């Protein structure tokens, strides 16, 4: 991965960022509406072609599920922007659009909006892990954990589970239940799960009556599973890289969490389009009110926004072996490195 040549050591290096981002925070209704048209239109077109492809061969249907999943990811980014109030100027327009998107993403809008807001408020804060983030243990926590927790953590962090099994479990099953809803959450988070489930039940029943159960499952399942895996990968790689940022609450800093704890994921243009510019994740964390279609311009026009870790598609694959936060080295390390650390401690103690 590419690192900044002179990485900033403190938040003072980004002084003035609020003034920089201000002009990019204004939504453009025309761009937003066009994104809705080309995203929903592209997905529905893919589904229609996938339906007719069933008469040719399921291999073609599965192949078409890849661009369909890309459009589904793009719709999730729209829902994501709506949750931050950045897609339209009107809160009502944002919420209405977000609810419609949730029927494609299978993610209850208000429930997800709250947990994601917590992620933004406490990202990279060691004492606030657990809501809206990827399970991450420190080296010391892992070494002190009982054997069953170590096994569970190793299984969870294995790429086959994290990107192959977990996404389907999360979006198809866990999102159907308000597991993380707290008593103090009183903005319809619990209800959004119920209403989303009822709406999905009605829609899928209608589709199954219309085209048949087999066709619906053959078209929708691969689309959602591929999209869920891609979305999980994006969220992972934007925060789980070697020189990321984690800090204890007293020293935790919002600016550093955004600029050092989030990467610039430089993707090929086509993938950047399908992922709604979410690769400019450092800017998004710095200012969630910037619409996705303004993120690239903010990055390109302001050198202050370029002082971050940059990941390419190739270098991002190397992050899959990272698993534990080493507080002494201030970086993510592999399980092997953690065990070497334990061995060294034992030898020194001897």
PDB file of N, CA and C in Angstrom, residues 246-333:
ATOM      1  N   UNK A 246      -6.171   3.620  15.877  1.00  0.00           N
ATOM      2  CA  UNK A 246      -7.034   3.285  17.000  1.00  0.00           C
ATOM      3  C   UNK A 246      -6.464   4.002  18.217  1.00  0.00           C
ATOM      4  N   UNK A 247      -7.335   4.475  19.087  1.00  0.00           N
ATOM      5  CA  UNK A 247      -6.847   5.196  20.256  1.00  0.00           C
ATOM      6  C   UNK A 247      -7.835   5.061  21.405  1.00  0.00           C
ATOM      7  N   UNK A 248      -7.322   5.180  22.604  1.00  0.00           N
ATOM      8  CA  UNK A 248      -8.181   5.161  23.784  1.00  0.00           C
ATOM      9  C   UNK A 248      -8.915   6.504  23.910  1.00  0.00           C
ATOM     10  N   UNK A 249     -10.050   6.464  24.566  1.00  0.00           N
ATOM     11  CA  UNK A 249     -10.956   7.614  24.620  1.00  0.00           C
ATOM     12  C   UNK A 249     -10.282   8.943  25.008  1.00  0.00           C
ATOM     13  N   UNK A 250      -9.454   8.989  26.038  1.00  0.00           N
ATOM     14  CA  UNK A 250      -8.882  10.303  26.405  1.00  0.00           C
ATOM     15  C   UNK A 250      -8.044  10.939  25.295  1.00  0.00           C
ATOM     16  N   UNK A 251      -7.369  10.109  24.495  1.00  0.00           N
ATOM     17  CA  UNK A 251      -6.501  10.634  23.437  1.00  0.00           C
ATOM     18  C   UNK A 251      -7.152  10.610  22.052  1.00  0.00           C
ATOM     19  N   UNK A 252      -8.322   9.990  21.948  1.00  0.00           N
ATOM     20  CA  UNK A 252      -8.990   9.837  20.654  1.00  0.00           C
ATOM     21  C   UNK A 252      -9.312  11.190  20.040  1.00  0.00           C
ATOM     22  N   UNK A 253      -9.086  11.307  18.736  1.00  0.00           N
ATOM     23  CA  UNK A 253      -9.327  12.578  18.050  1.00  0.00           C
ATOM     24  C   UNK A 253     -10.146  12.327  16.790  1.00  0.00           C
ATOM     25  N   UNK A 254     -11.222  13.080  16.625  1.00  0.00           N
ATOM     26  CA  UNK A 254     -12.130  12.886  15.491  1.00  0.00           C
ATOM     27  C   UNK A 254     -11.413  13.048  14.153  1.00  0.00           C
ATOM     28  N   UNK A 255     -10.600  14.082  14.034  1.00  0.00           N
ATOM     29  CA  UNK A 255      -9.920  14.354  12.769  1.00  0.00           C
ATOM     30  C   UNK A 255      -8.942  13.244  12.405  1.00  0.00           C
ATOM     31  N   UNK A 256      -8.173  12.791  13.391  1.00  0.00           N
ATOM     32  CA  UNK A 256      -7.210  11.727  13.125  1.00  0.00           C
ATOM     33  C   UNK A 256      -7.918  10.406  12.840  1.00  0.00           C
ATOM     34  N   UNK A 257      -9.041  10.166  13.500  1.00  0.00           N
ATOM     35  CA  UNK A 257      -9.808   8.952  13.227  1.00  0.00           C
ATOM     36  C   UNK A 257     -10.279   8.923  11.779  1.00  0.00           C
ATOM     37  N   UNK A 258     -10.637  10.101  11.261  1.00  0.00           N
ATOM     38  CA  UNK A 258     -11.090  10.194   9.871  1.00  0.00           C
ATOM     39  C   UNK A 258      -9.923  10.076   8.898  1.00  0.00           C
ATOM     40  N   UNK A 259      -8.883  10.860   9.109  1.00  0.00           N
ATOM     41  CA  UNK A 259      -7.794  10.953   8.135  1.00  0.00           C
ATOM     42  C   UNK A 259      -6.758   9.838   8.248  1.00  0.00           C
ATOM     43  N   UNK A 260      -6.587   9.293   9.446  1.00  0.00           N
ATOM     44  CA  UNK A 260      -5.630   8.201   9.612  1.00  0.00           C
ATOM     45  C   UNK A 260      -6.319   6.849   9.760  1.00  0.00           C
ATOM     46  N   UNK A 261      -7.580   6.859  10.223  1.00  0.00           N
ATOM     47  CA  UNK A 261      -8.298   5.610  10.440  1.00  0.00           C
ATOM     48  C   UNK A 261      -9.185   5.208   9.284  1.00  0.00           C
ATOM     49  N   UNK A 262      -9.156   5.971   8.203  1.00  0.00           N
ATOM     50  CA  UNK A 262      -9.918   5.648   6.992  1.00  0.00           C
ATOM     51  C   UNK A 262      -8.983   5.803   5.797  1.00  0.00           C
ATOM     52  N   UNK A 263      -9.135   4.917   4.838  1.00  0.00           N
ATOM     53  CA  UNK A 263      -8.228   4.930   3.695  1.00  0.00           C
ATOM     54  C   UNK A 263      -8.833   5.639   2.493  1.00  0.00           C
ATOM     55  N   UNK A 264      -7.948   5.996   1.558  1.00  0.00           N
ATOM     56  CA  UNK A 264      -8.371   6.389   0.216  1.00  0.00           C
ATOM     57  C   UNK A 264      -8.186   5.152  -0.650  1.00  0.00           C
ATOM     58  N   UNK A 265      -9.293   4.540  -1.021  1.00  0.00           N
ATOM     59  CA  UNK A 265      -9.267   3.306  -1.797  1.00  0.00           C
ATOM     60  C   UNK A 265      -9.377   3.670  -3.269  1.00  0.00           C
ATOM     61  N   UNK A 266      -8.222   3.695  -3.942  1.00  0.00           N
ATOM     62  CA  UNK A 266      -8.169   4.142  -5.335  1.00  0.00           C
ATOM     63  C   UNK A 266      -8.535   2.983  -6.261  1.00  0.00           C
ATOM     64  N   UNK A 267      -9.773   3.006  -6.715  1.00  0.00           N
ATOM     65  CA  UNK A 267     -10.299   1.928  -7.547  1.00  0.00           C
ATOM     66  C   UNK A 267     -10.310   2.313  -9.023  1.00  0.00           C
ATOM     67  N   UNK A 268     -10.329   1.334  -9.918  1.00  0.00           N
ATOM     68  CA  UNK A 268     -10.550   1.631 -11.337  1.00  0.00           C
ATOM     69  C   UNK A 268     -11.869   2.388 -11.486  1.00  0.00           C
ATOM     70  N   UNK A 269     -11.972   3.229 -12.506  1.00  0.00           N
ATOM     71  CA  UNK A 269     -13.105   4.134 -12.653  1.00  0.00           C
ATOM     72  C   UNK A 269     -14.452   3.421 -12.638  1.00  0.00           C
ATOM     73  N   UNK A 270     -14.549   2.268 -13.289  1.00  0.00           N
ATOM     74  CA  UNK A 270     -15.822   1.560 -13.323  1.00  0.00           C
ATOM     75  C   UNK A 270     -16.232   1.116 -11.922  1.00  0.00           C
ATOM     76  N   UNK A 271     -15.283   0.565 -11.160  1.00  0.00           N
ATOM     77  CA  UNK A 271     -15.588   0.141  -9.795  1.00  0.00           C
ATOM     78  C   UNK A 271     -15.857   1.340  -8.902  1.00  0.00           C
ATOM     79  N   UNK A 272     -15.161   2.432  -9.149  1.00  0.00           N
ATOM     80  CA  UNK A 272     -15.418   3.653  -8.387  1.00  0.00           C
ATOM     81  C   UNK A 272     -16.852   4.127  -8.608  1.00  0.00           C
ATOM     82  N   UNK A 273     -17.327   3.996  -9.851  1.00  0.00           N
ATOM     83  CA  UNK A 273     -18.695   4.409 -10.168  1.00  0.00           C
ATOM     84  C   UNK A 273     -19.709   3.519  -9.464  1.00  0.00           C
ATOM     85  N   UNK A 274     -19.510   2.201  -9.552  1.00  0.00           N
ATOM     86  CA  UNK A 274     -20.443   1.272  -8.914  1.00  0.00           C
ATOM     87  C   UNK A 274     -20.450   1.433  -7.392  1.00  0.00           C
ATOM     88  N   UNK A 275     -19.326   1.815  -6.820  1.00  0.00           N
ATOM     89  CA  UNK A 275     -19.249   1.954  -5.360  1.00  0.00           C
ATOM     90  C   UNK A 275     -19.508   3.382  -4.897  1.00  0.00           C
ATOM     91  N   UNK A 276     -20.002   4.215  -5.793  1.00  0.00           N
ATOM     92  CA  UNK A 276     -20.429   5.553  -5.406  1.00  0.00           C
ATOM     93  C   UNK A 276     -19.360   6.396  -4.740  1.00  0.00           C
ATOM     94  N   UNK A 277     -18.119   6.290  -5.208  1.00  0.00           N
ATOM     95  CA  UNK A 277     -17.009   7.106  -4.688  1.00  0.00           C
ATOM     96  C   UNK A 277     -16.726   6.882  -3.205  1.00  0.00           C
ATOM     97  N   UNK A 278     -17.222   5.777  -2.648  1.00  0.00           N
ATOM     98  CA  UNK A 278     -17.020   5.548  -1.216  1.00  0.00           C
ATOM     99  C   UNK A 278     -15.551   5.287  -0.892  1.00  0.00           C
ATOM    100  N   UNK A 279     -14.733   5.067  -1.937  1.00  0.00           N
ATOM    101  CA  UNK A 279     -13.303   4.890  -1.721  1.00  0.00           C
ATOM    102  C   UNK A 279     -12.627   6.120  -1.141  1.00  0.00           C
ATOM    103  N   UNK A 280     -13.243   7.287  -1.323  1.00  0.00           N
ATOM    104  CA  UNK A 280     -12.711   8.508  -0.704  1.00  0.00           C
ATOM    105  C   UNK A 280     -13.233   8.563   0.733  1.00  0.00           C
ATOM    106  N   UNK A 281     -12.926   7.503   1.446  1.00  0.00           N
ATOM    107  CA  UNK A 281     -13.584   7.288   2.731  1.00  0.00           C
ATOM    108  C   UNK A 281     -13.075   8.226   3.808  1.00  0.00           C
ATOM    109  N   UNK A 282     -11.844   8.655   3.682  1.00  0.00           N
ATOM    110  CA  UNK A 282     -11.300   9.593   4.665  1.00  0.00           C
ATOM    111  C   UNK A 282     -12.080  10.901   4.648  1.00  0.00           C
ATOM    112  N   UNK A 283     -12.428  11.364   3.448  1.00  0.00           N
ATOM    113  CA  UNK A 283     -13.197  12.606   3.333  1.00  0.00           C
ATOM    114  C   UNK A 283     -14.616  12.389   3.839  1.00  0.00           C
ATOM    115  N   UNK A 284     -15.174  11.223   3.523  1.00  0.00           N
ATOM    116  CA  UNK A 284     -16.525  10.943   4.003  1.00  0.00           C
ATOM    117  C   UNK A 284     -16.577  10.954   5.527  1.00  0.00           C
ATOM    118  N   UNK A 285     -15.573  10.370   6.182  1.00  0.00           N
ATOM    119  CA  UNK A 285     -15.578  10.360   7.646  1.00  0.00           C
ATOM    120  C   UNK A 285     -15.314  11.755   8.205  1.00  0.00           C
ATOM    121  N   UNK A 286     -14.536  12.515   7.508  1.00  0.00           N
ATOM    122  CA  UNK A 286     -14.273  13.873   7.953  1.00  0.00           C
ATOM    123  C   UNK A 286     -15.538  14.714   7.861  1.00  0.00           C
ATOM    124  N   UNK A 287     -16.295  14.546   6.780  1.00  0.00           N
ATOM    125  CA  UNK A 287     -17.514  15.329   6.573  1.00  0.00           C
ATOM    126  C   UNK A 287     -18.585  14.458   5.917  1.00  0.00           C
ATOM    127  N   UNK A 288     -19.389  13.759   6.700  1.00  0.00           N
ATOM    128  CA  UNK A 288     -20.436  12.884   6.148  1.00  0.00           C
ATOM    129  C   UNK A 288     -21.520  13.636   5.387  1.00  0.00           C
ATOM    130  N   UNK A 289     -21.559  14.965   5.498  1.00  0.00           N
ATOM    131  CA  UNK A 289     -22.578  15.741   4.794  1.00  0.00           C
ATOM    132  C   UNK A 289     -22.212  16.019   3.341  1.00  0.00           C
ATOM    133  N   UNK A 290     -21.069  15.539   2.882  1.00  0.00           N
ATOM    134  CA  UNK A 290     -20.704  15.696   1.476  1.00  0.00           C
ATOM    135  C   UNK A 290     -21.364  14.584   0.667  1.00  0.00           C
ATOM    136  N   UNK A 291     -22.169  14.913  -0.345  1.00  0.00           N
ATOM    137  CA  UNK A 291     -22.774  13.877  -1.196  1.00  0.00           C
ATOM    138  C   UNK A 291     -21.691  13.057  -1.887  1.00  0.00           C
ATOM    139  N   UNK A 292     -21.975  11.820  -2.168  1.00  0.00           N
ATOM    140  CA  UNK A 292     -20.952  10.937  -2.738  1.00  0.00           C
ATOM    141  C   UNK A 292     -20.379  11.473  -4.043  1.00  0.00           C
ATOM    142  N   UNK A 293     -21.202  12.212  -4.830  1.00  0.00           N
ATOM    143  CA  UNK A 293     -20.720  12.696  -6.124  1.00  0.00           C
ATOM    144  C   UNK A 293     -19.820  13.930  -6.002  1.00  0.00           C
ATOM    145  N   UNK A 294     -19.603  14.432  -4.795  1.00  0.00           N
ATOM    146  CA  UNK A 294     -18.678  15.558  -4.587  1.00  0.00           C
ATOM    147  C   UNK A 294     -17.372  15.134  -3.924  1.00  0.00           C
ATOM    148  N   UNK A 295     -17.268  13.883  -3.523  1.00  0.00           N
ATOM    149  CA  UNK A 295     -16.090  13.439  -2.782  1.00  0.00           C
ATOM    150  C   UNK A 295     -14.815  13.477  -3.623  1.00  0.00           C
ATOM    151  N   UNK A 296     -14.893  13.013  -4.853  1.00  0.00           N
ATOM    152  CA  UNK A 296     -13.692  12.986  -5.694  1.00  0.00           C
ATOM    153  C   UNK A 296     -13.171  14.395  -5.949  1.00  0.00           C
ATOM    154  N   UNK A 297     -14.058  15.330  -6.201  1.00  0.00           N
ATOM    155  CA  UNK A 297     -13.644  16.706  -6.466  1.00  0.00           C
ATOM    156  C   UNK A 297     -12.991  17.315  -5.224  1.00  0.00           C
ATOM    157  N   UNK A 298     -13.532  17.033  -4.063  1.00  0.00           N
ATOM    158  CA  UNK A 298     -12.944  17.542  -2.819  1.00  0.00           C
ATOM    159  C   UNK A 298     -11.531  16.999  -2.643  1.00  0.00           C
ATOM    160  N   UNK A 299     -11.338  15.733  -2.959  1.00  0.00           N
ATOM    161  CA  UNK A 299     -10.022  15.122  -2.838  1.00  0.00           C
ATOM    162  C   UNK A 299      -9.037  15.724  -3.837  1.00  0.00           C
ATOM    163  N   UNK A 300      -9.468  15.878  -5.080  1.00  0.00           N
ATOM    164  CA  UNK A 300      -8.578  16.330  -6.150  1.00  0.00           C
ATOM    165  C   UNK A 300      -8.173  17.793  -5.990  1.00  0.00           C
ATOM    166  N   UNK A 301      -9.049  18.607  -5.472  1.00  0.00           N
ATOM    167  CA  UNK A 301      -8.813  20.046  -5.428  1.00  0.00           C
ATOM    168  C   UNK A 301      -8.093  20.523  -4.171  1.00  0.00           C
ATOM    169  N   UNK A 302      -7.887  19.635  -3.205  1.00  0.00           N
ATOM    170  CA  UNK A 302      -7.325  20.074  -1.929  1.00  0.00           C
ATOM    171  C   UNK A 302      -6.206  19.144  -1.470  1.00  0.00           C
ATOM    172  N   UNK A 303      -4.949  19.586  -1.574  1.00  0.00           N
ATOM    173  CA  UNK A 303      -3.811  18.757  -1.148  1.00  0.00           C
ATOM    174  C   UNK A 303      -3.929  18.269   0.287  1.00  0.00           C
ATOM    175  N   UNK A 304      -4.606  19.030   1.147  1.00  0.00           N
ATOM    176  CA  UNK A 304      -4.751  18.627   2.543  1.00  0.00           C
ATOM    177  C   UNK A 304      -5.513  17.310   2.660  1.00  0.00           C
ATOM    178  N   UNK A 305      -6.362  17.024   1.664  1.00  0.00           N
ATOM    179  CA  UNK A 305      -7.150  15.803   1.681  1.00  0.00           C
ATOM    180  C   UNK A 305      -6.391  14.604   1.107  1.00  0.00           C
ATOM    181  N   UNK A 306      -5.192  14.827   0.640  1.00  0.00           N
ATOM    182  CA  UNK A 306      -4.417  13.766   0.012  1.00  0.00           C
ATOM    183  C   UNK A 306      -3.343  13.196   0.935  1.00  0.00           C
ATOM    184  N   UNK A 307      -3.305  13.674   2.185  1.00  0.00           N
ATOM    185  CA  UNK A 307      -2.305  13.213   3.156  1.00  0.00           C
ATOM    186  C   UNK A 307      -2.816  11.992   3.915  1.00  0.00           C
ATOM    187  N   UNK A 308      -3.116  10.956   3.186  1.00  0.00           N
ATOM    188  CA  UNK A 308      -3.724   9.773   3.795  1.00  0.00           C
ATOM    189  C   UNK A 308      -3.120   8.503   3.203  1.00  0.00           C
ATOM    190  N   UNK A 309      -3.402   7.387   3.854  1.00  0.00           N
ATOM    191  CA  UNK A 309      -3.006   6.092   3.311  1.00  0.00           C
ATOM    192  C   UNK A 309      -3.816   5.807   2.056  1.00  0.00           C
ATOM    193  N   UNK A 310      -3.129   5.418   1.008  1.00  0.00           N
ATOM    194  CA  UNK A 310      -3.792   5.098  -0.263  1.00  0.00           C
ATOM    195  C   UNK A 310      -3.671   3.607  -0.523  1.00  0.00           C
ATOM    196  N   UNK A 311      -4.804   2.981  -0.790  1.00  0.00           N
ATOM    197  CA  UNK A 311      -4.829   1.570  -1.143  1.00  0.00           C
ATOM    198  C   UNK A 311      -5.250   1.414  -2.592  1.00  0.00           C
ATOM    199  N   UNK A 312      -4.579   0.523  -3.303  1.00  0.00           N
ATOM    200  CA  UNK A 312      -5.014   0.154  -4.647  1.00  0.00           C
ATOM    201  C   UNK A 312      -5.783  -1.163  -4.541  1.00  0.00           C
ATOM    202  N   UNK A 313      -6.388  -1.566  -5.633  1.00  0.00           N
ATOM    203  CA  UNK A 313      -7.110  -2.833  -5.622  1.00  0.00           C
ATOM    204  C   UNK A 313      -6.168  -3.976  -5.256  1.00  0.00           C
ATOM    205  N   UNK A 314      -4.962  -3.947  -5.809  1.00  0.00           N
ATOM    206  CA  UNK A 314      -3.995  -5.001  -5.544  1.00  0.00           C
ATOM    207  C   UNK A 314      -3.502  -4.962  -4.099  1.00  0.00           C
ATOM    208  N   UNK A 315      -3.097  -3.795  -3.624  1.00  0.00           N
ATOM    209  CA  UNK A 315      -2.547  -3.708  -2.268  1.00  0.00           C
ATOM    210  C   UNK A 315      -3.607  -3.989  -1.201  1.00  0.00           C
ATOM    211  N   UNK A 316      -4.874  -3.767  -1.538  1.00  0.00           N
ATOM    212  CA  UNK A 316      -5.929  -3.982  -0.549  1.00  0.00           C
ATOM    213  C   UNK A 316      -6.067  -5.451  -0.175  1.00  0.00           C
ATOM    214  N   UNK A 317      -5.720  -6.363  -1.099  1.00  0.00           N
ATOM    215  CA  UNK A 317      -5.848  -7.783  -0.799  1.00  0.00           C
ATOM    216  C   UNK A 317      -4.902  -8.213   0.325  1.00  0.00           C
ATOM    217  N   UNK A 318      -3.830  -7.472   0.494  1.00  0.00           N
ATOM    218  CA  UNK A 318      -2.858  -7.806   1.534  1.00  0.00           C
ATOM    219  C   UNK A 318      -3.396  -7.549   2.936  1.00  0.00           C
ATOM    220  N   UNK A 319      -4.484  -6.783   3.037  1.00  0.00           N
ATOM    221  CA  UNK A 319      -5.030  -6.462   4.357  1.00  0.00           C
ATOM    222  C   UNK A 319      -5.763  -7.640   4.982  1.00  0.00           C
ATOM    223  N   UNK A 320      -6.081  -8.664   4.188  1.00  0.00           N
ATOM    224  CA  UNK A 320      -6.888  -9.768   4.704  1.00  0.00           C
ATOM    225  C   UNK A 320      -6.172 -10.587   5.772  1.00  0.00           C
ATOM    226  N   UNK A 321      -4.857 -10.510   5.821  1.00  0.00           N
ATOM    227  CA  UNK A 321      -4.118 -11.277   6.832  1.00  0.00           C
ATOM    228  C   UNK A 321      -4.013 -10.533   8.157  1.00  0.00           C
ATOM    229  N   UNK A 322      -4.366  -9.252   8.170  1.00  0.00           N
ATOM    230  CA  UNK A 322      -4.284  -8.452   9.393  1.00  0.00           C
ATOM    231  C   UNK A 322      -5.461  -8.779  10.302  1.00  0.00           C
ATOM    232  N   UNK A 323      -5.200  -8.826  11.616  1.00  0.00           N
ATOM    233  CA  UNK A 323      -6.265  -9.283  12.505  1.00  0.00           C
ATOM    234  C   UNK A 323      -6.300  -8.613  13.868  1.00  0.00           C
ATOM    235  N   UNK A 324      -5.176  -8.118  14.346  1.00  0.00           N
ATOM    236  CA  UNK A 324      -5.106  -7.611  15.722  1.00  0.00           C
ATOM    237  C   UNK A 324      -4.431  -6.248  15.769  1.00  0.00           C
ATOM    238  N   UNK A 325      -4.911  -5.398  16.666  1.00  0.00           N
ATOM    239  CA  UNK A 325      -4.310  -4.076  16.825  1.00  0.00           C
ATOM    240  C   UNK A 325      -3.202  -4.137  17.870  1.00  0.00           C
ATOM    241  N   UNK A 326      -1.997  -3.825  17.447  1.00  0.00           N
ATOM    242  CA  UNK A 326      -0.842  -3.790  18.335  1.00  0.00           C
ATOM    243  C   UNK A 326      -0.692  -2.375  18.870  1.00  0.00           C
ATOM    244  N   UNK A 327      -1.009  -2.182  20.137  1.00  0.00           N
ATOM    245  CA  UNK A 327      -0.982  -0.837  20.717  1.00  0.00           C
ATOM    246  C   UNK A 327       0.431  -0.292  20.843  1.00  0.00           C
ATOM    247  N   UNK A 328       1.400  -1.163  20.994  1.00  0.00           N
ATOM    248  CA  UNK A 328       2.775  -0.695  21.133  1.00  0.00           C
ATOM    249  C   UNK A 328       3.351  -0.259  19.785  1.00  0.00           C
ATOM    250  N   UNK A 329       3.064  -1.026  18.738  1.00  0.00           N
ATOM    251  CA  UNK A 329       3.572  -0.692  17.409  1.00  0.00           C
ATOM    252  C   UNK A 329       2.649   0.250  16.650  1.00  0.00           C
ATOM    253  N   UNK A 330       1.434   0.453  17.185  1.00  0.00           N
ATOM    254  CA  UNK A 330       0.443   1.321  16.544  1.00  0.00           C
ATOM    255  C   UNK A 330       0.141   0.893  15.104  1.00  0.00           C
ATOM    256  N   UNK A 331      -0.127  -0.389  14.951  1.00  0.00           N
ATOM    257  CA  UNK A 331      -0.504  -0.902  13.638  1.00  0.00           C
ATOM    258  C   UNK A 331      -1.240  -2.224  13.787  1.00  0.00           C
ATOM    259  N   UNK A 332      -1.965  -2.615  12.745  1.00  0.00           N
ATOM    260  CA  UNK A 332      -2.601  -3.919  12.715  1.00  0.00           C
ATOM    261  C   UNK A 332      -1.563  -4.973  12.358  1.00  0.00           C
ATOM    262  N   UNK A 333      -1.633  -6.112  13.023  1.00  0.00           N
ATOM    263  CA  UNK A 333      -0.674  -7.181  12.790  1.00  0.00           C
ATOM    264  C   UNK A 333      -1.422  -8.480  12.530  1.00  0.00           C
TER     265      UNK A 333
END
